[in-house]
Tab-separated table of C-alpha atoms in Angstrom:
chain	number	residue	atom	x	y	z
C	211	MET	CA	13.520	-3.198	-24.014
C	212	ARG	CA	12.291	-1.117	-26.806
C	213	GLY	CA	9.017	-2.801	-27.025
C	214	LEU	CA	8.164	-2.383	-23.656
C	215	LEU	CA	9.425	1.616	-23.794
C	216	ALA	CA	6.852	1.940	-26.907
C	217	SER	CA	4.453	-0.488	-24.755
C	218	SER	CA	4.244	2.052	-21.738
C	219	ILE	CA	4.160	5.090	-24.249
C	220	GLY	CA	1.657	3.373	-25.977
C	221	VAL	CA	-0.510	3.088	-22.495
C	222	ALA	CA	-0.186	6.659	-20.739
C	223	CYS	CA	-2.764	8.523	-20.421
C	224	THR	CA	-4.517	11.239	-18.074
C	225	ALA	CA	-5.708	10.065	-14.875
C	226	ALA	CA	-8.838	10.622	-15.777
C	227	LEU	CA	-8.871	7.350	-18.334
C	228	ALA	CA	-9.483	3.581	-17.670
C	229	LEU	CA	-8.251	0.877	-19.914
C	230	PRO	CA	-9.993	-1.407	-20.102
C	231	LEU	CA	-8.565	-5.440	-19.180
C	232	ALA	CA	-6.838	-7.051	-22.071
C	233	PRO	CA	-4.700	-9.296	-22.877
C	234	PRO	CA	-1.833	-7.948	-25.854
C	235	ALA	CA	-2.238	-9.783	-29.256
C	236	GLY	CA	0.273	-12.750	-29.341
C	237	ALA	CA	0.663	-13.384	-25.530
C	238	ALA	CA	1.729	-16.717	-24.380
C	239	ALA	CA	-0.956	-19.185	-23.223
C	240	ALA	CA	-1.889	-18.496	-19.333
C	241	ALA	CA	-0.383	-20.707	-16.990
C	242	PRO	CA	-2.507	-22.725	-14.727
C	243	ALA	CA	-3.142	-20.890	-11.354
C	244	GLU	CA	-1.595	-21.898	-8.268
C	245	PRO	CA	-4.333	-22.711	-5.742
C	246	HIS	CA	-5.762	-19.585	-3.809
C	247	VAL	CA	-8.856	-18.780	-1.526
C	248	PRO	CA	-10.176	-15.315	-1.142
C	249	GLY	CA	-10.063	-13.957	2.314
C	250	SER	CA	-12.746	-12.503	4.399
C	251	THR	CA	-13.738	-9.152	6.694
C	252	GLN	CA	-15.909	-9.480	9.920
C	253	SER	CA	-16.837	-5.750	10.073
C	254	LEU	CA	-18.344	-5.311	13.976
C	255	PRO	CA	-19.582	-1.754	14.979
C	256	LEU	CA	-18.473	0.153	18.476
C	257	GLY	CA	-20.607	1.179	20.712
C	258	PRO	CA	-20.944	2.827	24.418
C	259	LEU	CA	-18.044	2.004	26.387
C	260	GLY	CA	-17.498	1.794	30.479
C	261	GLY	CA	-17.517	-0.156	33.044
C	262	PRO	CA	-15.188	-2.481	33.843
C	263	ASP	CA	-14.094	-2.719	29.863
C	264	ARG	CA	-13.134	0.509	29.935
C	265	ALA	CA	-9.598	0.866	30.758
C	266	GLY	CA	-9.178	4.156	29.121
C	267	PRO	CA	-8.190	7.584	30.900
C	268	SER	CA	-11.101	7.727	34.210
C	269	SER	CA	-11.656	11.976	33.724
C	270	PRO	CA	-14.986	12.599	32.917
C	271	ASP	CA	-13.447	14.997	30.548
C	272	ALA	CA	-12.312	12.854	28.143
C	273	GLY	CA	-15.579	12.530	26.261
C	274	ALA	CA	-17.969	9.342	25.792
C	275	PRO	CA	-15.443	6.558	24.674
C	276	GLN	CA	-16.732	3.691	22.138
C	277	GLY	CA	-15.509	0.329	22.019
C	278	LEU	CA	-16.111	-4.065	21.743
C	279	PRO	CA	-15.533	-5.398	24.991
C	280	LYS	CA	-14.003	-8.533	25.070
C	281	ARG	CA	-15.232	-10.629	22.283
C	282	ASP	CA	-14.878	-14.222	20.561
C	283	VAL	CA	-14.429	-14.025	17.013
C	284	ARG	CA	-14.489	-15.623	13.187
C	285	PRO	CA	-9.950	-16.270	13.033
C	286	PHE	CA	-8.309	-12.821	11.886
C	287	SER	CA	-4.876	-11.744	11.152
C	288	LEU	CA	-5.347	-8.107	10.791
C	289	VAL	CA	-7.306	-5.506	12.263
C	290	GLY	CA	-8.271	-1.334	11.444
C	291	VAL	CA	-10.874	0.677	12.547
C	292	VAL	CA	-13.421	2.612	10.477
C	293	TRP	CA	-15.859	5.214	9.794
C	294	ASP	CA	-18.575	6.855	7.322
C	295	ASP	CA	-16.839	10.184	6.460
C	296	PRO	CA	-13.317	9.829	4.795
C	297	ALA	CA	-13.299	13.625	5.266
C	298	ALA	CA	-13.314	13.530	9.099
C	299	ASP	CA	-10.139	13.059	11.478
C	300	PHE	CA	-10.160	11.242	14.702
C	301	HIS	CA	-9.099	12.765	17.299
C	302	GLY	CA	-8.131	10.676	20.043
C	303	GLN	CA	-6.899	6.980	20.710
C	304	VAL	CA	-7.606	4.277	19.379
C	305	ARG	CA	-6.558	0.648	21.317
C	306	ILE	CA	-7.167	-3.097	20.912
C	307	ARG	CA	-6.272	-6.497	22.519
C	308	THR	CA	-6.354	-9.771	20.595
C	309	ARG	CA	-6.049	-12.850	21.729
C	310	ALA	CA	-3.665	-15.544	19.931
C	311	ALA	CA	-5.649	-18.771	18.569
C	312	ASP	CA	-2.487	-20.854	19.209
C	313	THR	CA	-2.477	-19.842	22.913
C	314	GLY	CA	-5.383	-18.803	23.821
C	315	ARG	CA	-3.633	-15.511	25.389
C	316	TRP	CA	-4.481	-11.882	25.290
C	317	SER	CA	-1.994	-9.386	23.994
C	318	SER	CA	-1.490	-6.557	25.650
C	319	TRP	CA	-2.975	-3.294	24.232
C	320	GLN	CA	-1.508	-1.922	21.037
C	321	ASP	CA	-2.450	1.318	19.595
C	322	LEU	CA	-3.913	1.785	15.849
C	323	GLN	CA	-1.844	4.524	13.945
C	324	THR	CA	-5.580	6.909	13.779
C	325	HIS	CA	-4.670	9.079	10.744
C	326	ASN	CA	-4.142	6.887	7.581
C	327	ASP	CA	-2.893	9.000	5.448
C	328	ASP	CA	-2.191	6.794	2.414
C	329	GLN	CA	-5.274	7.812	0.420
C	330	PRO	CA	-6.727	8.813	-2.966
C	331	ASP	CA	-6.433	12.188	-4.503
C	332	LEU	CA	-9.040	14.823	-3.128
C	333	ASP	CA	-10.292	15.192	-6.905
C	334	SER	CA	-10.130	11.667	-8.331
C	335	PRO	CA	-12.961	9.112	-9.139
C	336	GLU	CA	-11.492	6.758	-6.565
C	337	ARG	CA	-11.804	8.800	-3.581
C	338	ASN	CA	-15.595	10.258	-5.329
C	339	GLY	CA	-16.775	7.017	-5.963
C	340	GLY	CA	-19.159	7.192	-2.515
C	341	ARG	CA	-17.382	4.265	-1.646
C	342	MET	CA	-14.248	5.552	0.634
C	343	HIS	CA	-14.266	5.462	4.529
C	344	GLY	CA	-12.096	7.406	7.116
C	345	SER	CA	-10.062	4.795	8.897
C	346	THR	CA	-6.736	3.997	10.750
C	347	ALA	CA	-3.854	1.983	9.640
C	348	PRO	CA	-3.882	-1.579	9.789
C	349	LEU	CA	-2.211	-3.564	12.139
C	350	TRP	CA	-0.779	-7.532	11.480
C	351	VAL	CA	-1.758	-9.423	14.714
C	352	GLY	CA	-0.841	-12.535	13.227
C	353	ASP	CA	-3.549	-15.681	13.722
C	354	SER	CA	-6.665	-14.450	16.370
C	355	ASP	CA	-9.466	-15.653	17.416
C	356	GLY	CA	-10.759	-12.433	20.250
C	357	VAL	CA	-10.668	-8.890	20.169
C	358	GLN	CA	-10.904	-6.292	22.520
C	359	VAL	CA	-11.227	-2.927	21.113
C	360	GLN	CA	-11.413	0.990	22.754
C	361	ALA	CA	-12.047	3.871	20.869
C	362	LEU	CA	-10.877	7.158	23.306
C	363	PRO	CA	-11.712	10.519	22.408
C	364	GLU	CA	-9.126	13.814	23.442
C	365	PRO	CA	-9.638	15.342	26.434
C	366	ALA	CA	-12.183	18.140	26.642
C	367	SER	CA	-10.942	21.301	25.604
C	368	ASP	CA	-10.269	24.413	27.878
C	369	ARG	CA	-13.646	25.570	27.156
C	370	GLY	CA	-15.003	22.147	28.241
C	371	THR	CA	-16.457	20.810	25.167
C	372	PRO	CA	-15.635	17.214	24.568
C	373	THR	CA	-14.458	16.093	21.141
C	374	ALA	CA	-16.402	14.235	18.970
C	375	LEU	CA	-15.415	10.811	18.325
C	376	PRO	CA	-16.044	10.244	14.034
C	377	GLY	CA	-19.937	8.800	13.087
C	378	GLY	CA	-20.106	4.810	12.071
C	379	LEU	CA	-16.908	3.386	14.411
C	380	ARG	CA	-16.266	-0.320	13.601
C	381	ILE	CA	-13.800	-2.612	13.669
C	382	GLU	CA	-12.658	-4.555	10.773
C	383	LEU	CA	-11.164	-7.957	11.165
C	384	VAL	CA	-9.181	-9.295	8.017
C	385	SER	CA	-8.303	-12.729	7.070
C	386	PRO	CA	-5.853	-13.288	4.231
C	387	ASP	CA	-7.760	-16.709	3.463
C	388	ASP	CA	-10.790	-18.326	4.652
C	389	ALA	CA	-11.101	-19.642	7.718
C	390	PRO	CA	-9.595	-23.032	7.136
C	391	ALA	CA	-11.097	-26.332	7.704
C	392	ALA	CA	-9.255	-28.523	10.019
C	393	GLY	CA	-5.921	-29.789	9.790
C	394	GLY	CA	-5.527	-25.843	8.013
C	395	GLY	CA	-4.323	-25.306	4.477
C	396	ARG	CA	-5.987	-24.093	1.243
C	397	THR	CA	-8.301	-25.422	-0.986
C	398	ALA	CA	-7.331	-25.778	-4.276
C	399	GLY	CA	-8.635	-23.091	-6.667
C	400	PRO	CA	-9.678	-23.031	-10.672
C	401	PRO	CA	-6.963	-24.612	-12.845
C	402	GLU	CA	-7.059	-22.092	-15.028
C	403	GLN	CA	-6.350	-18.364	-14.593
C	404	THR	CA	-9.433	-16.126	-14.443
C	405	PRO	CA	-9.944	-13.398	-17.148
C	406	GLU	CA	-9.306	-11.476	-14.742
C	407	GLU	CA	-5.873	-12.736	-13.283
C	408	ALA	CA	-4.981	-13.295	-16.823
C	409	ALA	CA	-5.438	-9.299	-17.376
C	410	ALA	CA	-3.387	-8.683	-14.566
C	411	SER	CA	-0.803	-10.590	-15.863
C	412	ALA	CA	-0.892	-10.038	-19.310
C	413	VAL	CA	0.571	-5.969	-18.555
C	414	ASN	CA	3.355	-7.770	-17.756
C	415	ALA	CA	4.253	-10.123	-20.348
C	416	GLU	CA	6.840	-8.197	-22.214
C	417	LEU	CA	8.608	-9.094	-18.495
C	418	ALA	CA	7.820	-12.670	-17.996
C	419	PRO	CA	5.448	-15.570	-18.524
C	420	LEU	CA	1.327	-14.765	-18.264
C	421	GLY	CA	0.653	-16.509	-14.703
C	422	ALA	CA	4.418	-16.371	-13.529
C	423	THR	CA	4.766	-15.778	-9.883
C	424	GLU	CA	7.778	-13.513	-10.289
C	425	ILE	CA	9.459	-11.547	-13.315
C	426	PRO	CA	13.093	-12.031	-12.951
C	427	ALA	CA	15.932	-9.608	-12.225
C	428	LEU	CA	17.767	-8.283	-15.497
C	429	ALA	CA	21.130	-7.284	-14.979
C	430	GLN	CA	21.212	-4.616	-18.115
C	431	GLU	CA	18.129	-3.355	-19.654
C	432	THR	CA	18.609	-3.834	-23.555
C	433	ALA	CA	19.323	-1.002	-25.845
C	434	PRO	CA	17.693	-0.504	-29.115
C	435	GLU	CA	19.016	-1.856	-32.253
C	436	ASP	CA	19.506	1.840	-34.058
C	437	ASP	CA	21.018	2.806	-30.830
C	438	PRO	CA	23.249	1.228	-28.793
C	439	ASP	CA	24.026	3.877	-26.274
C	440	ALA	CA	20.827	5.320	-25.762
C	441	VAL	CA	16.652	4.334	-25.298
C	442	THR	CA	13.900	6.129	-25.496
C	443	GLY	CA	12.260	6.440	-21.673
C	444	ALA	CA	8.917	5.958	-20.969
C	445	ASN	CA	7.731	9.203	-21.011
C	446	GLY	CA	9.422	10.089	-23.854
C	447	SER	CA	12.478	11.288	-22.836
C	448	VAL	CA	16.061	9.946	-23.756
C	449	ALA	CA	18.458	8.753	-21.167
C	450	THR	CA	21.657	6.559	-20.912
C	451	ARG	CA	21.344	3.266	-21.041
C	452	ALA	CA	23.577	3.413	-17.842
C	453	HIS	CA	20.938	5.319	-16.446
C	454	ILE	CA	18.310	2.601	-16.293
C	455	GLY	CA	19.111	0.670	-13.185
C	456	PRO	CA	19.274	-3.132	-13.044
C	457	ARG	CA	15.723	-4.451	-12.599
C	458	PRO	CA	15.526	-5.805	-9.574
C	459	GLY	CA	13.355	-9.354	-9.224
C	460	ILE	CA	9.780	-8.784	-8.452
C	461	VAL	CA	7.037	-11.253	-7.016
C	462	THR	CA	3.932	-10.525	-9.225
C	463	ARG	CA	0.221	-10.467	-8.261
C	464	HIS	CA	-0.107	-13.836	-8.871
C	465	GLY	CA	3.225	-14.598	-6.601
C	466	TRP	CA	1.521	-13.263	-4.086
C	467	GLY	CA	-2.179	-14.151	-4.014
C	468	ALA	CA	-3.515	-11.591	-4.743
C	469	ASP	CA	-7.233	-12.031	-5.403
C	470	GLU	CA	-8.119	-9.913	-8.570
C	471	SER	CA	-11.538	-10.025	-8.289
C	472	LEU	CA	-12.047	-7.576	-5.412
C	473	ARG	CA	-10.426	-4.723	-7.298
C	474	GLU	CA	-11.993	-2.603	-10.056
C	475	ARG	CA	-11.668	-4.281	-13.322
C	476	ASN	CA	-10.149	-1.278	-15.186
C	477	PHE	CA	-6.342	0.005	-14.719
C	478	LEU	CA	-5.549	3.257	-14.283
C	479	TYR	CA	-2.507	5.203	-15.693
C	480	THR	CA	-1.270	8.512	-15.540
C	481	LYS	CA	1.575	10.384	-17.792
C	482	THR	CA	4.553	9.557	-16.351
C	483	VAL	CA	6.533	8.957	-12.997
C	484	LYS	CA	8.295	11.917	-11.863
C	485	ALA	CA	9.133	11.076	-8.285
C	486	ALA	CA	8.792	7.827	-5.788
C	487	PHE	CA	7.444	8.422	-2.613
C	488	VAL	CA	8.626	6.370	0.100
C	489	HIS	CA	6.148	4.534	3.144
C	490	HIS	CA	5.970	2.071	5.944
C	491	THR	CA	2.850	0.396	6.182
C	492	ALA	CA	2.330	1.258	9.905
C	493	SER	CA	1.043	-2.140	10.393
C	494	GLY	CA	3.844	-3.570	13.019
C	495	ASN	CA	6.770	-5.780	12.479
C	496	ASN	CA	5.462	-9.047	14.231
C	497	TYR	CA	5.243	-11.054	10.776
C	498	THR	CA	8.050	-13.490	9.216
C	499	CYS	CA	9.057	-13.020	5.799
C	500	LYS	CA	7.821	-16.207	5.208
C	501	GLN	CA	3.795	-14.357	6.050
C	502	ALA	CA	4.762	-11.204	3.620
C	503	PRO	CA	2.343	-12.337	1.382
C	504	SER	CA	-0.745	-13.034	3.789
C	505	VAL	CA	-0.147	-9.730	5.382
C	506	LEU	CA	-0.301	-8.148	1.864
C	507	ARG	CA	-3.460	-9.721	1.164
C	508	SER	CA	-4.606	-8.681	4.010
C	509	ILE	CA	-3.676	-5.108	3.866
C	510	TYR	CA	-5.227	-5.378	0.190
C	511	ARG	CA	-8.736	-6.493	1.021
C	512	TYR	CA	-8.664	-4.011	3.636
C	513	HIS	CA	-8.103	-1.303	1.414
C	514	VAL	CA	-10.756	-2.273	-1.217
C	515	LYS	CA	-13.579	-3.973	0.796
C	516	SER	CA	-13.297	-1.916	4.020
C	517	LEU	CA	-11.689	1.434	2.808
C	518	GLY	CA	-13.587	1.784	-0.374
C	519	TRP	CA	-10.533	1.607	-2.914
C	520	ARG	CA	-10.202	0.684	-6.187
C	521	ASP	CA	-6.776	-1.704	-5.778
C	522	PHE	CA	-4.156	-1.948	-3.079
C	523	GLY	CA	-2.850	1.605	-2.924
C	524	TYR	CA	0.554	1.506	-3.199
C	525	ASN	CA	2.484	0.327	-6.468
C	526	PHE	CA	4.916	-1.384	-4.978
C	527	ALA	CA	5.632	-3.138	-1.303
C	528	ILE	CA	9.151	-4.630	0.150
C	529	ASP	CA	9.255	-6.711	2.863
C	530	LYS	CA	11.537	-7.057	5.916
C	531	CYS	CA	14.034	-9.543	3.912
C	532	GLY	CA	14.020	-7.190	1.003
C	533	LYS	CA	11.825	-8.750	-1.737
C	534	ILE	CA	9.834	-6.656	-3.687
C	535	TYR	CA	5.933	-7.156	-4.745
C	536	GLU	CA	4.086	-5.940	-7.317
C	537	GLY	CA	1.204	-3.896	-5.913
C	538	ARG	CA	-1.382	-1.987	-7.389
C	539	ALA	CA	-2.123	-3.917	-11.070
C	540	GLY	CA	-1.452	-2.086	-14.389
C	541	GLY	CA	2.192	-3.332	-15.022
C	542	VAL	CA	4.741	-2.664	-12.915
C	543	ALA	CA	6.939	-0.571	-15.918
C	544	ARG	CA	4.162	1.404	-16.723
C	545	ALA	CA	2.981	4.742	-14.666
C	546	VAL	CA	0.323	3.152	-12.811
C	547	MET	CA	-2.138	5.727	-10.585
C	548	GLY	CA	-1.958	4.724	-7.064
C	549	ALA	CA	-3.473	5.334	-3.820
C	550	HIS	CA	-0.361	6.282	-1.688
C	551	THR	CA	0.249	10.017	-1.024
C	552	LEU	CA	-2.670	12.394	-0.891
C	553	GLY	CA	-2.329	15.134	-2.920
C	554	PHE	CA	0.666	13.569	-5.225
C	555	ASN	CA	-0.923	10.617	-6.442
C	556	THR	CA	-0.544	12.007	-9.803
C	557	ASN	CA	2.678	11.177	-12.395
C	558	THR	CA	4.236	9.394	-8.881
C	559	MET	CA	4.707	6.055	-7.692
C	560	GLY	CA	4.562	4.825	-3.869
C	561	ILE	CA	6.741	2.444	-2.675
C	562	ALA	CA	5.783	0.825	0.912
C	563	VAL	CA	8.272	-1.105	3.315
C	564	ILE	CA	5.934	-3.100	4.777
C	565	GLY	CA	6.212	-2.844	8.710
C	566	SER	CA	6.625	0.353	11.594
C	567	PHE	CA	9.925	2.459	11.000
C	568	SER	CA	8.850	5.474	13.705
C	569	GLY	CA	11.122	3.952	16.393
C	570	VAL	CA	12.626	0.766	14.802
C	571	THR	CA	15.517	0.782	12.215
C	572	PRO	CA	14.299	-0.802	8.677
C	573	PRO	CA	16.272	-4.118	7.785
C	574	ALA	CA	19.366	-3.303	5.609
C	575	ALA	CA	17.717	-5.625	3.255
C	576	ALA	CA	14.813	-3.665	2.530
C	577	VAL	CA	16.570	-0.416	2.253
C	578	ARG	CA	18.914	-1.935	-0.198
C	579	SER	CA	15.781	-3.089	-2.214
C	580	VAL	CA	14.392	0.755	-1.986
C	581	ALA	CA	16.990	1.971	-3.989
C	582	ALA	CA	17.240	-0.688	-6.178
C	583	LEU	CA	13.533	-0.650	-7.082
C	584	SER	CA	13.735	3.221	-7.552
C	585	ALA	CA	16.988	2.943	-9.765
C	586	TRP	CA	15.412	0.735	-12.016
C	587	LYS	CA	11.770	2.052	-12.542
C	588	LEU	CA	12.785	6.097	-12.147
C	589	GLY	CA	15.522	4.999	-14.612
C	590	LEU	CA	12.730	3.843	-17.362
C	591	PHE	CA	11.095	7.242	-17.445
C	592	GLY	CA	14.332	9.282	-17.542
C	593	ARG	CA	14.711	10.154	-14.141
C	594	ASN	CA	18.063	11.026	-11.506
C	595	PRO	CA	17.311	9.860	-8.237
C	596	ALA	CA	19.679	12.041	-6.781
C	597	GLY	CA	17.787	15.076	-8.702
C	598	LYS	CA	14.645	17.376	-8.114
C	599	VAL	CA	11.711	17.807	-9.511
C	600	THR	CA	8.634	20.226	-9.911
C	601	LEU	CA	5.147	19.066	-8.687
C	602	VAL	CA	1.411	20.236	-8.501
C	603	SER	CA	-0.372	19.252	-5.492
C	604	GLY	CA	-3.775	17.736	-5.192
C	605	GLY	CA	-4.782	19.030	-2.430
C	606	SER	CA	-3.376	18.539	1.065
C	607	ASN	CA	-2.820	18.883	4.741
C	608	LYS	CA	0.758	19.979	4.190
C	609	TYR	CA	0.488	22.001	0.442
C	610	LYS	CA	-3.342	23.500	-0.666
C	611	LYS	CA	-4.421	22.512	-4.050
C	612	GLY	CA	-2.378	24.028	-7.029
C	613	THR	CA	0.644	24.573	-5.080
C	614	LYS	CA	4.037	24.024	-7.388
C	615	VAL	CA	6.327	22.020	-4.908
C	616	SER	CA	10.307	21.366	-5.361
C	617	LEU	CA	10.418	17.989	-3.693
C	618	ASN	CA	13.297	15.176	-4.286
C	619	VAL	CA	12.964	12.381	-6.957
C	620	ILE	CA	13.189	9.689	-3.947
C	621	SER	CA	10.629	11.540	-1.459
C	622	GLY	CA	8.992	10.441	2.162
C	623	HIS	CA	5.389	10.460	1.968
C	624	ARG	CA	5.952	13.196	5.198
C	625	ASP	CA	7.417	15.712	2.571
C	626	GLY	CA	3.734	15.903	0.727
C	627	PHE	CA	1.801	15.423	3.730
C	628	SER	CA	1.892	16.098	7.605
C	629	THR	CA	2.419	12.716	9.179
C	630	ASP	CA	5.249	10.520	10.538
C	631	CYS	CA	5.366	7.933	7.753
C	632	PRO	CA	7.598	6.305	6.516
C	633	GLY	CA	8.579	6.764	10.460
C	634	ALA	CA	11.669	8.786	11.801
C	635	ARG	CA	14.579	5.935	11.152
C	636	LEU	CA	13.232	5.026	7.710
C	637	TYR	CA	13.224	8.231	6.547
C	638	SER	CA	16.588	8.889	7.795
C	639	LYS	CA	18.002	6.695	5.185
C	640	LEU	CA	16.549	8.103	2.742
C	641	GLY	CA	19.497	10.077	1.615
C	642	SER	CA	21.454	6.721	0.952
C	643	ILE	CA	18.624	5.343	-0.938
C	644	ARG	CA	18.838	8.563	-3.022
C	645	SER	CA	22.819	8.424	-3.514
C	646	THR	CA	22.932	4.256	-3.672
C	647	ALA	CA	20.411	4.892	-6.809
C	648	ALA	CA	22.028	6.999	-8.748
C	649	ARG	CA	25.193	4.632	-8.441
C	650	ALA	CA	22.629	2.072	-10.061
C	651	GLN	CA	22.053	4.334	-12.408
C	652	GLY	CA	25.563	4.746	-13.191
C	653	ARG	CA	25.643	8.686	-12.305
């Protein structure tokens, strides 16, 4: 554990510093990569919509809707709508219908969450690199080959002025893998890891061998030999050994099939981890736990290729069965800069439960995993999950830039940003998550 924490101290730096991808000296040889085929994205512009394909409000005050009539497309599994200006808000409704590839049946209309409020900070290079777009949250729809879209603006104001839709509207249809050949299946990948794959694995080399698909659970972190009662936290603070919770098993990026060629080459770190923000992905609950890696690959591609982010936005993801996944690359034990809570990405981590939990209760297994992960990761940095912390806002729709904000060490996304995330049902579990995580740390 001493080596891990010392390594974390050594690599910690300001948010403006990106470190090159380089395996540590003496690291084990890379294991052969598992077969993997990168995914694909179809980007289709929306246009004026009316007549029989329009099922929205009939009032002329609804403004001019845009959309896409029923259309045959290549296979896809996740959808989202994007627009040119990342600062532009979508005032209205986005509805989609999809056709199941296996049955040919069209779904009912489904709403996309129009405010995708998981974003890089306002003054970050990630946001200001000229590649970002505004977007809805993504929605997992399963294997589909047809789509219909309606983008409906808010009704006209009292003064009769229609609400304008953002410019450059288009729907993104994401496949987690290339369209399979007849008979299905993924083609064999290269026999060895690429440099990007090896580097993404090397930052976890003190926790698992290079090429591992999972970082194993560890019942108790090992204390330094010269002090059996205390460990130096990754931020330089001192915490008792009992105050680092047991390490849960974590599926690596290699384990869920992340295409490392998509993301930016370098890793980005902050100084420490002061707090954890809990999210839901708002991507729906219509997935099986076996499909969770496909959902993650799709969201990853949406974040990078459709939205212009440097990498997957969340530091960790958890599926409905409670399995924990490594999110943004850089090392699960390190202070990796994420893109999860606009205004509060610095010195925090983002944990996203895959699903939508505004009206659906999150599975108990997922809630337990949020607590277990928080107890371990926050413990590495000397943080009490049941405590409070003061953070400085980088600017959001809730707190102006520079505002000092007192928050729970384990907070919901809505605590730092005006949003429904992580959904009312998951948000209501945060109290028990805090107490469970504190107990796991021996507090």
